[in-house]
């Protein structure tokens, strides 16, 4: 098959998935009971309370687009989309944001995501749900990120050490 035919096929399949399956299976947990269930499982794995997901971005490499080509070049000098995914403790995808070009920083994508808006809304309502994130994300009331450059043995350093160890433990489980 030719490259244009493969691209059209992938676009058609992903559009059908988006229209028919994503709304049923890719859902940021809205109900308090579902959030509590996920939080309990995360706490057993990583030891932090209130976690309902882990967020990160990944590059999806692509052929150079004909429009806005320069925006799709990532830091590795590849043409890509920067796709943000939020998953639960069992790696079930809760939210996907594939709207941004490869040059977009993770923090920009997060700032403009529906998942962040939902966590912000929950925070305003007095709920304390959070996601685990790496240092590419801002530290907010609803994101737990490592604190880089923390003084050794300070509370910030101990938290960051625990955060990093929890990441390694979660990946092994």
Short mmCIF file of C-alpha atoms in Angstrom, two decimals, residues 47-139:
data_model
loop_
_atom_site.label_atom_id
_atom_site.label_comp_id
_atom_site.label_asym_id
_atom_site.label_seq_id
_atom_site.Cartn_x
_atom_site.Cartn_y
_atom_site.Cartn_z
CA UNK A 47 1.66 5.60 48.86
CA UNK A 48 0.20 9.03 48.05
CA UNK A 49 -3.48 9.73 48.81
CA UNK A 50 -5.92 11.31 46.37
CA UNK A 51 -4.21 10.23 43.13
CA UNK A 52 -6.68 9.42 40.35
CA UNK A 53 -4.30 9.26 37.42
CA UNK A 54 -0.85 9.67 35.95
CA UNK A 55 -0.26 12.10 33.11
CA UNK A 56 2.47 12.37 30.51
CA UNK A 57 2.98 13.17 26.87
CA UNK A 58 4.56 11.09 24.15
CA UNK A 59 5.65 11.91 20.63
CA UNK A 60 3.84 10.19 17.80
CA UNK A 61 6.17 10.42 14.83
CA UNK A 62 4.61 11.42 11.51
CA UNK A 63 5.48 12.32 7.97
CA UNK A 64 6.15 16.01 7.47
CA UNK A 65 2.77 17.73 7.12
CA UNK A 66 2.16 20.14 4.29
CA UNK A 67 0.65 22.76 6.63
CA UNK A 68 2.52 24.32 9.56
CA UNK A 69 5.42 21.91 9.06
CA UNK A 70 7.72 23.86 11.38
CA UNK A 71 5.30 23.50 14.32
CA UNK A 72 5.45 19.73 14.11
CA UNK A 73 9.23 19.48 14.59
CA UNK A 74 9.91 18.25 18.14
CA UNK A 75 13.04 18.66 20.27
CA UNK A 76 14.51 15.55 18.63
CA UNK A 77 14.18 17.23 15.22
CA UNK A 78 11.44 14.80 14.16
CA UNK A 79 8.00 15.59 12.79
CA UNK A 80 5.48 14.54 15.41
CA UNK A 81 2.34 15.13 17.39
CA UNK A 82 2.79 15.53 21.14
CA UNK A 83 -0.01 13.42 22.61
CA UNK A 84 -1.01 13.69 26.26
CA UNK A 85 -2.50 10.67 28.00
CA UNK A 86 -3.92 10.33 31.48
CA UNK A 87 -4.23 6.76 32.74
CA UNK A 88 -5.34 5.10 35.95
CA UNK A 89 -3.46 2.64 38.13
CA UNK A 90 -4.21 -0.22 35.71
CA UNK A 91 -3.06 1.81 32.67
CA UNK A 92 -6.65 2.28 31.51
CA UNK A 93 -6.71 5.44 29.42
CA UNK A 94 -8.92 8.08 31.03
CA UNK A 95 -8.16 11.05 28.77
CA UNK A 96 -6.31 11.68 25.51
CA UNK A 97 -5.33 15.03 24.04
CA UNK A 98 -3.86 14.62 20.55
CA UNK A 99 -4.54 18.15 19.33
CA UNK A 100 -1.03 19.55 19.59
CA UNK A 101 2.00 19.61 17.32
CA UNK A 102 5.35 18.13 18.30
CA UNK A 103 6.81 21.53 19.20
CA UNK A 104 4.23 21.99 21.99
CA UNK A 105 5.58 21.59 25.51
CA UNK A 106 3.90 19.14 27.90
CA UNK A 107 2.98 21.98 30.28
CA UNK A 108 1.24 23.92 27.47
CA UNK A 109 -0.79 20.86 26.50
CA UNK A 110 -1.71 20.25 30.16
CA UNK A 111 -2.70 23.89 30.65
CA UNK A 112 -5.15 23.56 27.76
CA UNK A 113 -6.53 20.11 28.59
CA UNK A 114 -10.01 19.04 29.64
CA UNK A 115 -8.51 16.82 32.37
CA UNK A 116 -6.82 19.81 34.01
CA UNK A 117 -10.03 21.84 33.75
CA UNK A 118 -11.92 19.04 35.51
CA UNK A 119 -9.33 18.78 38.30
CA UNK A 120 -9.38 22.56 38.71
CA UNK A 121 -13.18 22.51 38.93
CA UNK A 122 -13.06 19.74 41.53
CA UNK A 123 -10.46 21.68 43.52
CA UNK A 124 -12.66 24.80 43.54
CA UNK A 125 -15.48 22.59 44.88
CA UNK A 126 -13.23 21.48 47.76
CA UNK A 127 -12.15 18.08 46.43
CA UNK A 128 -8.48 17.15 46.51
CA UNK A 129 -8.00 14.77 43.56
CA UNK A 130 -4.56 14.78 41.96
CA UNK A 131 -2.52 13.29 39.13
CA UNK A 132 1.11 12.19 39.20
CA UNK A 133 3.24 14.07 36.68
CA UNK A 134 6.90 14.53 35.84
CA UNK A 135 8.88 17.74 36.03
CA UNK A 136 7.60 18.87 32.63
CA UNK A 137 4.33 19.79 34.33
CA UNK A 138 3.65 22.69 36.70
CA UNK A 139 3.20 22.01 40.40
#
